[in-house]
């Protein structure tokens, strides 16, 4: 994700994050319509994991370094990862909650995947206003290159 954002988006991290979030959301929406074979399900989970890791690594690792001060980058990364851990806790208990709501023995995965897909689209929508954000140090490098 970082390589693609540097190569195609001029160090703008948000576009690749938004694109990856939308790909994961679409995969989750369509997951129950995929053929029930090991290969297709494995590829579906691969796509979800691969494209979910892009915004995770950029938002929790690269963005605090790019947009924060050098002295606060590790604190920002820690806070971001802390909120991610809260999400992991909620995600681990979600199947039990959903089963309690819709009833035991019913398919819980379609509502879970749909809810996750909607949350990813909300995350993408929250990021869109920052689409053109460029790290300050990169912006200065571009200016110096164009002047020099």
JSON list of C-alpha atoms in Angstrom, two decimals:
[
{"chain": "A", "resi": 1, "resn": "UNK", "atom": "CA", "xyz": [0.00, 0.00, 0.00]},
{"chain": "A", "resi": 2, "resn": "UNK", "atom": "CA", "xyz": [2.79, 2.41, 0.86]},
{"chain": "A", "resi": 3, "resn": "UNK", "atom": "CA", "xyz": [4.60, 1.56, -2.37]},
{"chain": "A", "resi": 4, "resn": "UNK", "atom": "CA", "xyz": [1.45, 2.13, -4.43]},
{"chain": "A", "resi": 5, "resn": "UNK", "atom": "CA", "xyz": [0.67, 5.38, -2.61]},
{"chain": "A", "resi": 6, "resn": "UNK", "atom": "CA", "xyz": [4.19, 6.65, -3.31]},
{"chain": "A", "resi": 7, "resn": "UNK", "atom": "CA", "xyz": [4.29, 5.45, -6.91]},
{"chain": "A", "resi": 8, "resn": "UNK", "atom": "CA", "xyz": [0.80, 6.35, -8.14]},
{"chain": "A", "resi": 9, "resn": "UNK", "atom": "CA", "xyz": [-0.58, 8.88, -5.68]},
{"chain": "A", "resi": 10, "resn": "UNK", "atom": "CA", "xyz": [2.46, 11.05, -4.91]},
{"chain": "A", "resi": 11, "resn": "UNK", "atom": "CA", "xyz": [2.71, 9.93, -1.24]},
{"chain": "A", "resi": 12, "resn": "UNK", "atom": "CA", "xyz": [-1.00, 10.53, -0.66]},
{"chain": "A", "resi": 13, "resn": "UNK", "atom": "CA", "xyz": [-1.98, 7.67, 1.65]},
{"chain": "A", "resi": 14, "resn": "UNK", "atom": "CA", "xyz": [-5.74, 8.22, 1.77]},
{"chain": "A", "resi": 15, "resn": "UNK", "atom": "CA", "xyz": [-6.62, 7.26, -1.85]},
{"chain": "A", "resi": 16, "resn": "UNK", "atom": "CA", "xyz": [-5.17, 3.75, -1.54]},
{"chain": "A", "resi": 17, "resn": "UNK", "atom": "CA", "xyz": [-6.80, 3.36, 1.88]},
{"chain": "A", "resi": 18, "resn": "UNK", "atom": "CA", "xyz": [-10.22, 4.34, 0.51]},
{"chain": "A", "resi": 19, "resn": "UNK", "atom": "CA", "xyz": [-9.84, 2.05, -2.52]},
{"chain": "A", "resi": 20, "resn": "UNK", "atom": "CA", "xyz": [-8.78, -0.89, -0.32]},
{"chain": "A", "resi": 21, "resn": "UNK", "atom": "CA", "xyz": [-11.66, -0.31, 2.13]},
{"chain": "A", "resi": 22, "resn": "UNK", "atom": "CA", "xyz": [-14.18, -0.26, -0.73]},
{"chain": "A", "resi": 23, "resn": "UNK", "atom": "CA", "xyz": [-12.72, -3.49, -2.18]},
{"chain": "A", "resi": 24, "resn": "UNK", "atom": "CA", "xyz": [-13.04, -5.22, 1.20]},
{"chain": "A", "resi": 25, "resn": "UNK", "atom": "CA", "xyz": [-16.60, -3.88, 1.66]},
{"chain": "A", "resi": 26, "resn": "UNK", "atom": "CA", "xyz": [-17.63, -5.17, -1.77]},
{"chain": "A", "resi": 27, "resn": "UNK", "atom": "CA", "xyz": [-16.04, -8.55, -1.05]},
{"chain": "A", "resi": 28, "resn": "UNK", "atom": "CA", "xyz": [-17.94, -8.77, 2.25]},
{"chain": "A", "resi": 29, "resn": "UNK", "atom": "CA", "xyz": [-21.24, -7.79, 0.59]},
{"chain": "A", "resi": 30, "resn": "UNK", "atom": "CA", "xyz": [-20.73, -10.44, -2.09]},
{"chain": "A", "resi": 31, "resn": "UNK", "atom": "CA", "xyz": [-19.24, -13.14, 0.12]},
{"chain": "A", "resi": 32, "resn": "UNK", "atom": "CA", "xyz": [-22.44, -15.13, 0.60]},
{"chain": "A", "resi": 33, "resn": "UNK", "atom": "CA", "xyz": [-22.94, -15.22, -3.18]},
{"chain": "A", "resi": 34, "resn": "UNK", "atom": "CA", "xyz": [-19.54, -16.80, -3.87]},
{"chain": "A", "resi": 35, "resn": "UNK", "atom": "CA", "xyz": [-19.43, -20.48, -4.83]},
{"chain": "A", "resi": 36, "resn": "UNK", "atom": "CA", "xyz": [-19.00, -22.72, -1.81]},
{"chain": "A", "resi": 37, "resn": "UNK", "atom": "CA", "xyz": [-15.62, -24.19, -2.76]},
{"chain": "A", "resi": 38, "resn": "UNK", "atom": "CA", "xyz": [-12.38, -24.18, -0.83]},
{"chain": "A", "resi": 39, "resn": "UNK", "atom": "CA", "xyz": [-10.54, -22.27, -3.55]},
{"chain": "A", "resi": 40, "resn": "UNK", "atom": "CA", "xyz": [-13.13, -19.49, -3.90]},
{"chain": "A", "resi": 41, "resn": "UNK", "atom": "CA", "xyz": [-13.62, -19.11, -0.15]},
{"chain": "A", "resi": 42, "resn": "UNK", "atom": "CA", "xyz": [-9.85, -19.09, 0.36]},
{"chain": "A", "resi": 43, "resn": "UNK", "atom": "CA", "xyz": [-9.44, -16.42, -2.31]},
{"chain": "A", "resi": 44, "resn": "UNK", "atom": "CA", "xyz": [-12.27, -14.41, -0.76]},
{"chain": "A", "resi": 45, "resn": "UNK", "atom": "CA", "xyz": [-10.60, -14.46, 2.65]},
{"chain": "A", "resi": 46, "resn": "UNK", "atom": "CA", "xyz": [-7.25, -13.66, 1.02]},
{"chain": "A", "resi": 47, "resn": "UNK", "atom": "CA", "xyz": [-8.73, -10.58, -0.69]},
{"chain": "A", "resi": 48, "resn": "UNK", "atom": "CA", "xyz": [-10.30, -9.47, 2.60]},
{"chain": "A", "resi": 49, "resn": "UNK", "atom": "CA", "xyz": [-7.07, -9.89, 4.56]},
{"chain": "A", "resi": 50, "resn": "UNK", "atom": "CA", "xyz": [-4.78, -8.43, 1.90]},
{"chain": "A", "resi": 51, "resn": "UNK", "atom": "CA", "xyz": [-6.82, -5.31, 1.23]},
{"chain": "A", "resi": 52, "resn": "UNK", "atom": "CA", "xyz": [-7.69, -4.79, 4.89]},
{"chain": "A", "resi": 53, "resn": "UNK", "atom": "CA", "xyz": [-4.01, -4.79, 5.82]},
{"chain": "A", "resi": 54, "resn": "UNK", "atom": "CA", "xyz": [-3.29, -1.85, 3.49]},
{"chain": "A", "resi": 55, "resn": "UNK", "atom": "CA", "xyz": [-5.34, 0.77, 5.37]},
{"chain": "A", "resi": 56, "resn": "UNK", "atom": "CA", "xyz": [-4.45, -0.83, 8.70]},
{"chain": "A", "resi": 57, "resn": "UNK", "atom": "CA", "xyz": [-0.72, -0.51, 8.11]},
{"chain": "A", "resi": 58, "resn": "UNK", "atom": "CA", "xyz": [-0.93, 2.94, 6.53]},
{"chain": "A", "resi": 59, "resn": "UNK", "atom": "CA", "xyz": [-3.26, 4.45, 9.14]},
{"chain": "A", "resi": 60, "resn": "UNK", "atom": "CA", "xyz": [-1.62, 2.85, 12.17]},
{"chain": "A", "resi": 61, "resn": "UNK", "atom": "CA", "xyz": [2.00, 2.99, 11.04]},
{"chain": "A", "resi": 62, "resn": "UNK", "atom": "CA", "xyz": [2.75, 5.37, 8.21]},
{"chain": "A", "resi": 63, "resn": "UNK", "atom": "CA", "xyz": [0.23, 8.17, 8.79]},
{"chain": "A", "resi": 64, "resn": "UNK", "atom": "CA", "xyz": [1.35, 9.01, 12.35]},
{"chain": "A", "resi": 65, "resn": "UNK", "atom": "CA", "xyz": [4.92, 9.33, 11.07]},
{"chain": "A", "resi": 66, "resn": "UNK", "atom": "CA", "xyz": [3.89, 11.30, 7.97]},
{"chain": "A", "resi": 67, "resn": "UNK", "atom": "CA", "xyz": [1.46, 13.70, 9.62]},
{"chain": "A", "resi": 68, "resn": "UNK", "atom": "CA", "xyz": [2.56, 13.82, 13.25]},
{"chain": "A", "resi": 69, "resn": "UNK", "atom": "CA", "xyz": [5.56, 15.45, 14.81]},
{"chain": "A", "resi": 70, "resn": "UNK", "atom": "CA", "xyz": [8.57, 13.26, 15.21]},
{"chain": "A", "resi": 71, "resn": "UNK", "atom": "CA", "xyz": [8.23, 13.31, 19.01]},
{"chain": "A", "resi": 72, "resn": "UNK", "atom": "CA", "xyz": [4.54, 12.30, 18.93]},
{"chain": "A", "resi": 73, "resn": "UNK", "atom": "CA", "xyz": [4.51, 9.70, 16.16]},
{"chain": "A", "resi": 74, "resn": "UNK", "atom": "CA", "xyz": [4.87, 6.72, 18.49]},
{"chain": "A", "resi": 75, "resn": "UNK", "atom": "CA", "xyz": [2.14, 8.05, 20.79]},
{"chain": "A", "resi": 76, "resn": "UNK", "atom": "CA", "xyz": [-0.19, 8.56, 17.83]},
{"chain": "A", "resi": 77, "resn": "UNK", "atom": "CA", "xyz": [0.55, 5.06, 16.53]},
{"chain": "A", "resi": 78, "resn": "UNK", "atom": "CA", "xyz": [-0.09, 3.62, 20.00]},
{"chain": "A", "resi": 79, "resn": "UNK", "atom": "CA", "xyz": [-3.43, 5.40, 20.35]},
{"chain": "A", "resi": 80, "resn": "UNK", "atom": "CA", "xyz": [-4.51, 4.27, 16.88]},
{"chain": "A", "resi": 81, "resn": "UNK", "atom": "CA", "xyz": [-3.51, 0.66, 17.62]},
{"chain": "A", "resi": 82, "resn": "UNK", "atom": "CA", "xyz": [-5.26, 0.89, 20.99]},
{"chain": "A", "resi": 83, "resn": "UNK", "atom": "CA", "xyz": [-8.54, 1.75, 19.27]},
{"chain": "A", "resi": 84, "resn": "UNK", "atom": "CA", "xyz": [-7.87, -1.11, 16.86]},
{"chain": "A", "resi": 85, "resn": "UNK", "atom": "CA", "xyz": [-7.57, -3.45, 19.84]},
{"chain": "A", "resi": 86, "resn": "UNK", "atom": "CA", "xyz": [-10.95, -2.29, 21.11]},
{"chain": "A", "resi": 87, "resn": "UNK", "atom": "CA", "xyz": [-12.33, -3.17, 17.68]},
{"chain": "A", "resi": 88, "resn": "UNK", "atom": "CA", "xyz": [-10.78, -6.63, 17.93]},
{"chain": "A", "resi": 89, "resn": "UNK", "atom": "CA", "xyz": [-12.48, -7.19, 21.29]},
{"chain": "A", "resi": 90, "resn": "UNK", "atom": "CA", "xyz": [-15.85, -6.12, 19.91]},
{"chain": "A", "resi": 91, "resn": "UNK", "atom": "CA", "xyz": [-15.28, -8.25, 16.81]},
{"chain": "A", "resi": 92, "resn": "UNK", "atom": "CA", "xyz": [-14.60, -11.31, 18.94]},
{"chain": "A", "resi": 93, "resn": "UNK", "atom": "CA", "xyz": [-17.87, -10.95, 20.83]},
{"chain": "A", "resi": 94, "resn": "UNK", "atom": "CA", "xyz": [-19.99, -9.90, 17.84]},
{"chain": "A", "resi": 95, "resn": "UNK", "atom": "CA", "xyz": [-20.98, -13.41, 16.67]},
{"chain": "A", "resi": 96, "resn": "UNK", "atom": "CA", "xyz": [-22.45, -14.17, 20.10]},
{"chain": "A", "resi": 97, "resn": "UNK", "atom": "CA", "xyz": [-24.35, -10.88, 20.17]},
{"chain": "A", "resi": 98, "resn": "UNK", "atom": "CA", "xyz": [-25.76, -11.41, 16.69]},
{"chain": "A", "resi": 99, "resn": "UNK", "atom": "CA", "xyz": [-26.79, -14.98, 17.47]},
{"chain": "A", "resi": 100, "resn": "UNK", "atom": "CA", "xyz": [-28.59, -13.73, 20.58]},
{"chain": "A", "resi": 101, "resn": "UNK", "atom": "CA", "xyz": [-30.44, -11.13, 18.51]},
{"chain": "A", "resi": 102, "resn": "UNK", "atom": "CA", "xyz": [-31.48, -13.20, 15.49]},
{"chain": "A", "resi": 103, "resn": "UNK", "atom": "CA", "xyz": [-31.85, -16.54, 17.26]},
{"chain": "A", "resi": 104, "resn": "UNK", "atom": "CA", "xyz": [-29.81, -19.66, 17.70]},
{"chain": "A", "resi": 105, "resn": "UNK", "atom": "CA", "xyz": [-29.35, -21.88, 14.67]},
{"chain": "A", "resi": 106, "resn": "UNK", "atom": "CA", "xyz": [-29.83, -19.10, 12.09]},
{"chain": "A", "resi": 107, "resn": "UNK", "atom": "CA", "xyz": [-27.16, -17.79, 9.72]},
{"chain": "A", "resi": 108, "resn": "UNK", "atom": "CA", "xyz": [-25.30, -15.09, 11.62]},
{"chain": "A", "resi": 109, "resn": "UNK", "atom": "CA", "xyz": [-22.58, -14.43, 9.06]},
{"chain": "A", "resi": 110, "resn": "UNK", "atom": "CA", "xyz": [-24.58, -12.51, 6.47]},
{"chain": "A", "resi": 111, "resn": "UNK", "atom": "CA", "xyz": [-25.61, -9.81, 8.99]},
{"chain": "A", "resi": 112, "resn": "UNK", "atom": "CA", "xyz": [-22.08, -9.71, 10.41]},
{"chain": "A", "resi": 113, "resn": "UNK", "atom": "CA", "xyz": [-20.44, -9.37, 7.00]},
{"chain": "A", "resi": 114, "resn": "UNK", "atom": "CA", "xyz": [-23.01, -6.76, 5.96]},
{"chain": "A", "resi": 115, "resn": "UNK", "atom": "CA", "xyz": [-22.43, -4.79, 9.15]},
{"chain": "A", "resi": 116, "resn": "UNK", "atom": "CA", "xyz": [-18.68, -4.93, 8.67]},
{"chain": "A", "resi": 117, "resn": "UNK", "atom": "CA", "xyz": [-19.02, -3.86, 5.04]},
{"chain": "A", "resi": 118, "resn": "UNK", "atom": "CA", "xyz": [-21.17, -0.88, 6.05]},
{"chain": "A", "resi": 119, "resn": "UNK", "atom": "CA", "xyz": [-18.64, 0.10, 8.72]},
{"chain": "A", "resi": 120, "resn": "UNK", "atom": "CA", "xyz": [-15.84, -0.05, 6.13]},
{"chain": "A", "resi": 121, "resn": "UNK", "atom": "CA", "xyz": [-17.80, 2.18, 3.77]},
{"chain": "A", "resi": 122, "resn": "UNK", "atom": "CA", "xyz": [-18.34, 4.64, 6.63]},
{"chain": "A", "resi": 123, "resn": "UNK", "atom": "CA", "xyz": [-14.59, 4.58, 7.31]},
{"chain": "A", "resi": 124, "resn": "UNK", "atom": "CA", "xyz": [-13.90, 5.23, 3.62]},
{"chain": "A", "resi": 125, "resn": "UNK", "atom": "CA", "xyz": [-16.39, 8.13, 3.63]},
{"chain": "A", "resi": 126, "resn": "UNK", "atom": "CA", "xyz": [-14.69, 9.63, 6.70]},
{"chain": "A", "resi": 127, "resn": "UNK", "atom": "CA", "xyz": [-11.32, 9.48, 4.90]},
{"chain": "A", "resi": 128, "resn": "UNK", "atom": "CA", "xyz": [-12.49, 10.96, 1.57]},
{"chain": "A", "resi": 129, "resn": "UNK", "atom": "CA", "xyz": [-12.24, 14.63, 2.69]},
{"chain": "A", "resi": 130, "resn": "UNK", "atom": "CA", "xyz": [-8.50, 14.03, 3.29]},
{"chain": "A", "resi": 131, "resn": "UNK", "atom": "CA", "xyz": [-8.06, 12.47, -0.20]},
{"chain": "A", "resi": 132, "resn": "UNK", "atom": "CA", "xyz": [-5.41, 14.99, -1.28]},
{"chain": "A", "resi": 133, "resn": "UNK", "atom": "CA", "xyz": [-3.53, 15.19, 2.03]},
{"chain": "A", "resi": 134, "resn": "UNK", "atom": "CA", "xyz": [0.21, 15.02, 1.49]},
{"chain": "A", "resi": 135, "resn": "UNK", "atom": "CA", "xyz": [2.75, 14.65, 4.30]},
{"chain": "A", "resi": 136, "resn": "UNK", "atom": "CA", "xyz": [4.41, 18.02, 5.05]},
{"chain": "A", "resi": 137, "resn": "UNK", "atom": "CA", "xyz": [7.94, 16.69, 4.56]},
{"chain": "A", "resi": 138, "resn": "UNK", "atom": "CA", "xyz": [7.00, 15.23, 1.18]},
{"chain": "A", "resi": 139, "resn": "UNK", "atom": "CA", "xyz": [5.29, 18.49, 0.15]},
{"chain": "A", "resi": 140, "resn": "UNK", "atom": "CA", "xyz": [8.51, 20.39, 0.97]},
{"chain": "A", "resi": 141, "resn": "UNK", "atom": "CA", "xyz": [10.57, 17.87, -1.01]},
{"chain": "A", "resi": 142, "resn": "UNK", "atom": "CA", "xyz": [8.32, 18.33, -4.05]},
{"chain": "A", "resi": 143, "resn": "UNK", "atom": "CA", "xyz": [8.57, 22.13, -3.77]},
{"chain": "A", "resi": 144, "resn": "UNK", "atom": "CA", "xyz": [12.38, 21.98, -3.50]},
{"chain": "A", "resi": 145, "resn": "UNK", "atom": "CA", "xyz": [12.59, 19.65, -6.51]},
{"chain": "A", "resi": 146, "resn": "UNK", "atom": "CA", "xyz": [10.41, 21.94, -8.62]},
{"chain": "A", "resi": 147, "resn": "UNK", "atom": "CA", "xyz": [12.41, 25.04, -7.60]},
{"chain": "A", "resi": 148, "resn": "UNK", "atom": "CA", "xyz": [15.85, 23.43, -7.95]}
]
